[in-house]
PDB file of C-alpha atoms in Angstrom:
ATOM      1  CA  MET A  26      -4.528  15.570  24.660  1.00 34.00           C
ATOM      2  CA  SER A  27      -2.429  12.540  25.182  1.00 43.00           C
ATOM      3  CA  LEU A  28      -0.932   9.744  23.014  1.00 51.00           C
ATOM      4  CA  LEU A  29      -0.361   6.567  23.617  1.00 60.00           C
ATOM      5  CA  PHE A  30       1.977   4.289  21.341  1.00 64.00           C
ATOM      6  CA  THR A  31       0.612   0.674  21.248  1.00 74.00           C
ATOM      7  CA  SER A  32       2.087  -0.996  18.425  1.00 82.00           C
ATOM      8  CA  ILE A  33       4.481  -1.575  15.747  1.00 87.00           C
ATOM      9  CA  THR A  34       4.313  -4.190  13.124  1.00 83.00           C
ATOM     10  CA  ILE A  35       6.550  -4.784  10.328  1.00 88.00           C
ATOM     11  CA  ASN A  36       5.993  -7.189   7.264  1.00 83.00           C
ATOM     12  CA  THR A  37       9.522  -8.891   6.529  1.00 85.00           C
ATOM     13  CA  PRO A  38      10.128 -11.781   3.965  1.00 84.00           C
ATOM     14  CA  HIS A  39      13.271 -12.104   6.409  1.00 89.00           C
ATOM     15  CA  LEU A  40      12.122 -13.044   9.433  1.00 91.00           C
ATOM     16  CA  GLN A  41      14.822 -14.643  11.088  1.00 94.00           C
ATOM     17  CA  ASP A  42      17.564 -12.228  10.479  1.00 96.00           C
ATOM     18  CA  MET A  43      14.710  -9.864  11.395  1.00 95.00           C
ATOM     19  CA  LEU A  44      14.607 -11.869  14.943  1.00 97.00           C
ATOM     20  CA  GLY A  45      18.143 -11.692  15.377  1.00 97.00           C
ATOM     21  CA  PHE A  46      18.185  -8.163  14.765  1.00 97.00           C
ATOM     22  CA  TYR A  47      15.635  -7.137  17.099  1.00 96.00           C
ATOM     23  CA  ARG A  48      16.788  -9.712  19.836  1.00 96.00           C
ATOM     24  CA  ILE A  49      20.159  -7.757  20.044  1.00 97.00           C
ATOM     25  CA  ILE A  50      18.279  -4.339  20.808  1.00 94.00           C
ATOM     26  CA  GLY A  51      16.518  -6.442  23.488  1.00 94.00           C
ATOM     27  CA  PHE A  52      13.365  -8.122  22.499  1.00 95.00           C
ATOM     28  CA  GLN A  53      11.752 -11.451  23.757  1.00 96.00           C
ATOM     29  CA  PHE A  54       9.336 -12.905  20.907  1.00 97.00           C
ATOM     30  CA  THR A  55       6.871 -15.054  21.150  1.00 97.00           C
ATOM     31  CA  ALA A  56       5.713 -16.948  18.001  1.00 95.00           C
ATOM     32  CA  SER A  57       2.075 -17.581  16.832  1.00 91.00           C
ATOM     33  CA  LYS A  58       0.447 -18.922  13.705  1.00 87.00           C
ATOM     34  CA  VAL A  59      -2.182 -16.892  12.198  1.00 79.00           C
ATOM     35  CA  ASP A  60      -4.458 -17.593   9.158  1.00 72.00           C
ATOM     36  CA  LYS A  61      -3.364 -18.488   5.433  1.00 65.00           C
ATOM     37  CA  GLY A  62      -0.468 -20.750   7.276  1.00 66.00           C
ATOM     38  CA  SER A  63       1.668 -17.464   8.012  1.00 75.00           C
ATOM     39  CA  GLU A  64       3.381 -16.627  11.520  1.00 83.00           C
ATOM     40  CA  VAL A  65       3.660 -13.669  13.761  1.00 88.00           C
ATOM     41  CA  HIS A  66       6.309 -13.149  16.696  1.00 96.00           C
ATOM     42  CA  ARG A  67       5.462 -10.476  19.291  1.00 94.00           C
ATOM     43  CA  ALA A  68       6.926  -9.057  21.928  1.00 96.00           C
ATOM     44  CA  VAL A  69       5.880  -6.317  24.243  1.00 93.00           C
ATOM     45  CA  HIS A  70       7.775  -3.762  26.045  1.00 89.00           C
ATOM     46  CA  ASN A  71       6.457  -1.095  28.386  1.00 88.00           C
ATOM     47  CA  GLY A  72       2.991  -1.918  27.099  1.00 85.00           C
ATOM     48  CA  VAL A  73       4.021  -1.011  23.657  1.00 87.00           C
ATOM     49  CA  GLU A  74       3.623  -4.396  21.033  1.00 87.00           C
ATOM     50  CA  PHE A  75       5.859  -4.938  18.608  1.00 93.00           C
ATOM     51  CA  SER A  76       5.489  -7.507  15.931  1.00 89.00           C
ATOM     52  CA  LEU A  77       7.502  -9.286  13.038  1.00 91.00           C
ATOM     53  CA  TYR A  78       5.049 -10.730  10.523  1.00 85.00           C
ATOM     54  CA  ASN A  79       6.549 -13.195   7.612  1.00 83.00           C
ATOM     55  CA  ILE A  80       5.446 -12.397   4.277  1.00 78.00           C
ATOM     56  CA  GLN A  81       6.674 -13.696   1.027  1.00 72.00           C
ATOM     57  CA  ASN A  82       6.398 -10.928  -1.691  1.00 66.00           C
ATOM     58  CA  PRO A  83       7.093  -7.272  -0.075  1.00 60.00           C
ATOM     59  CA  GLN A  84       7.052  -4.298  -1.714  1.00 63.00           C
ATOM     60  CA  ARG A  85      10.451  -2.693  -1.270  1.00 54.00           C
ATOM     61  CA  SER A  86      11.246   1.086  -1.604  1.00 45.00           C
ATOM     62  CA  GLN A  87      14.675   2.705  -1.962  1.00 46.00           C
ATOM     63  CA  ILE A  88      13.528   5.175   1.061  1.00 46.00           C
ATOM     64  CA  PRO A  89      13.287   3.433   4.279  1.00 57.00           C
ATOM     65  CA  SER A  90       9.170   3.698   4.933  1.00 52.00           C
ATOM     66  CA  LEU A  91       9.491   3.318   8.659  1.00 70.00           C
ATOM     67  CA  GLN A  92      11.612   4.869  11.245  1.00 71.00           C
ATOM     68  CA  LEU A  93      11.620   3.614  14.974  1.00 86.00           C
ATOM     69  CA  GLY A  94      13.525   5.214  17.534  1.00 85.00           C
ATOM     70  CA  PHE A  95      14.839   3.249  20.528  1.00 87.00           C
ATOM     71  CA  LYS A  96      16.675   4.217  23.908  1.00 86.00           C
ATOM     72  CA  ILE A  97      19.183   1.772  24.734  1.00 87.00           C
ATOM     73  CA  THR A  98      22.433   1.173  26.902  1.00 87.00           C
ATOM     74  CA  ASP A  99      25.787   0.469  25.226  1.00 89.00           C
ATOM     75  CA  LEU A 100      25.088   2.036  22.458  1.00 93.00           C
ATOM     76  CA  GLU A 101      28.513   1.447  20.686  1.00 95.00           C
ATOM     77  CA  LYS A 102      28.312  -2.332  21.165  1.00 94.00           C
ATOM     78  CA  THR A 103      24.930  -2.597  20.398  1.00 94.00           C
ATOM     79  CA  VAL A 104      25.582  -1.123  17.130  1.00 96.00           C
ATOM     80  CA  GLN A 105      29.047  -3.465  16.365  1.00 97.00           C
ATOM     81  CA  GLU A 106      26.496  -6.315  16.733  1.00 96.00           C
ATOM     82  CA  LEU A 107      23.618  -5.210  14.752  1.00 96.00           C
ATOM     83  CA  VAL A 108      25.970  -4.571  11.612  1.00 97.00           C
ATOM     84  CA  LYS A 109      27.022  -8.048  12.017  1.00 97.00           C
ATOM     85  CA  VAL A 110      23.345  -9.326  11.390  1.00 97.00           C
ATOM     86  CA  PRO A 111      23.068 -10.428   7.352  1.00 97.00           C
ATOM     87  CA  GLY A 112      21.420  -7.308   5.473  1.00 96.00           C
ATOM     88  CA  ALA A 113      21.911  -4.607   8.263  1.00 97.00           C
ATOM     89  CA  MET A 114      23.851  -1.515   8.087  1.00 95.00           C
ATOM     90  CA  CYS A 115      25.017   1.679  10.023  1.00 97.00           C
ATOM     91  CA  ILE A 116      24.151   4.758   8.270  1.00 93.00           C
ATOM     92  CA  LEU A 117      25.130   7.247  11.130  1.00 93.00           C
ATOM     93  CA  ASP A 118      28.116   5.825  13.200  1.00 96.00           C
ATOM     94  CA  PRO A 119      27.647   6.584  16.785  1.00 96.00           C
ATOM     95  CA  THR A 120      27.706  10.589  17.282  1.00 95.00           C
ATOM     96  CA  ASP A 121      27.362  12.926  19.982  1.00 94.00           C
ATOM     97  CA  MET A 122      24.196  15.113  19.338  1.00 90.00           C
ATOM     98  CA  PRO A 123      22.995  18.247  20.905  1.00 89.00           C
ATOM     99  CA  ASP A 124      20.106  15.678  22.568  1.00 81.00           C
ATOM    100  CA  GLY A 125      22.400  13.002  23.229  1.00 89.00           C
ATOM    101  CA  LYS A 126      24.609  10.065  21.709  1.00 94.00           C
ATOM    102  CA  LYS A 127      23.037   8.497  18.600  1.00 91.00           C
ATOM    103  CA  ALA A 128      23.204   5.981  15.760  1.00 94.00           C
ATOM    104  CA  ILE A 129      21.330   5.029  12.897  1.00 90.00           C
ATOM    105  CA  VAL A 130      21.293   1.523  11.499  1.00 94.00           C
ATOM    106  CA  LEU A 131      19.168  -0.142   8.638  1.00 93.00           C
ATOM    107  CA  ASP A 132      17.759  -3.481   9.931  1.00 93.00           C
ATOM    108  CA  PRO A 133      17.737  -6.376   7.188  1.00 94.00           C
ATOM    109  CA  ASP A 134      14.287  -4.979   5.685  1.00 89.00           C
ATOM    110  CA  GLY A 135      16.160  -1.534   5.372  1.00 87.00           C
ATOM    111  CA  HIS A 136      14.164   0.259   7.987  1.00 87.00           C
ATOM    112  CA  SER A 137      15.969   2.902   9.577  1.00 85.00           C
ATOM    113  CA  ILE A 138      16.763   2.637  13.522  1.00 88.00           C
ATOM    114  CA  GLU A 139      17.513   5.433  15.635  1.00 85.00           C
ATOM    115  CA  LEU A 140      19.536   4.547  18.454  1.00 89.00           C
ATOM    116  CA  CYS A 141      19.729   6.554  21.135  1.00 88.00           C
ATOM    117  CA  GLU A 142      22.081   6.082  24.503  1.00 87.00           C
ATOM    118  CA  LEU A 143      20.593   6.181  27.914  1.00 81.00           C
TER     119      LEU A 143
END
């Protein structure tokens, strides 16, 4: 059995901060209007669509409901840039692990983002 990951959508009331956060990771977004006057920003990387959808009234949890994982270059520098984004927070500094160097950052909506160095 094979598995093909095709898309991720995050609903957010902090669209501009989220766009800034994910642009630092390397996503390039294209905006489009959707029904009911909202907008969605989409990026495609290696065939996977990543979308940020602007919403007004989210239901928030104290525990991140979503964890995304990305392999990136220059982990230390990227984490330093990400924590400058309003609402972002590092919860695991870049650390050598048995399977490579990793960090975990919360994005402006509190989603857990695991970053692994290439």
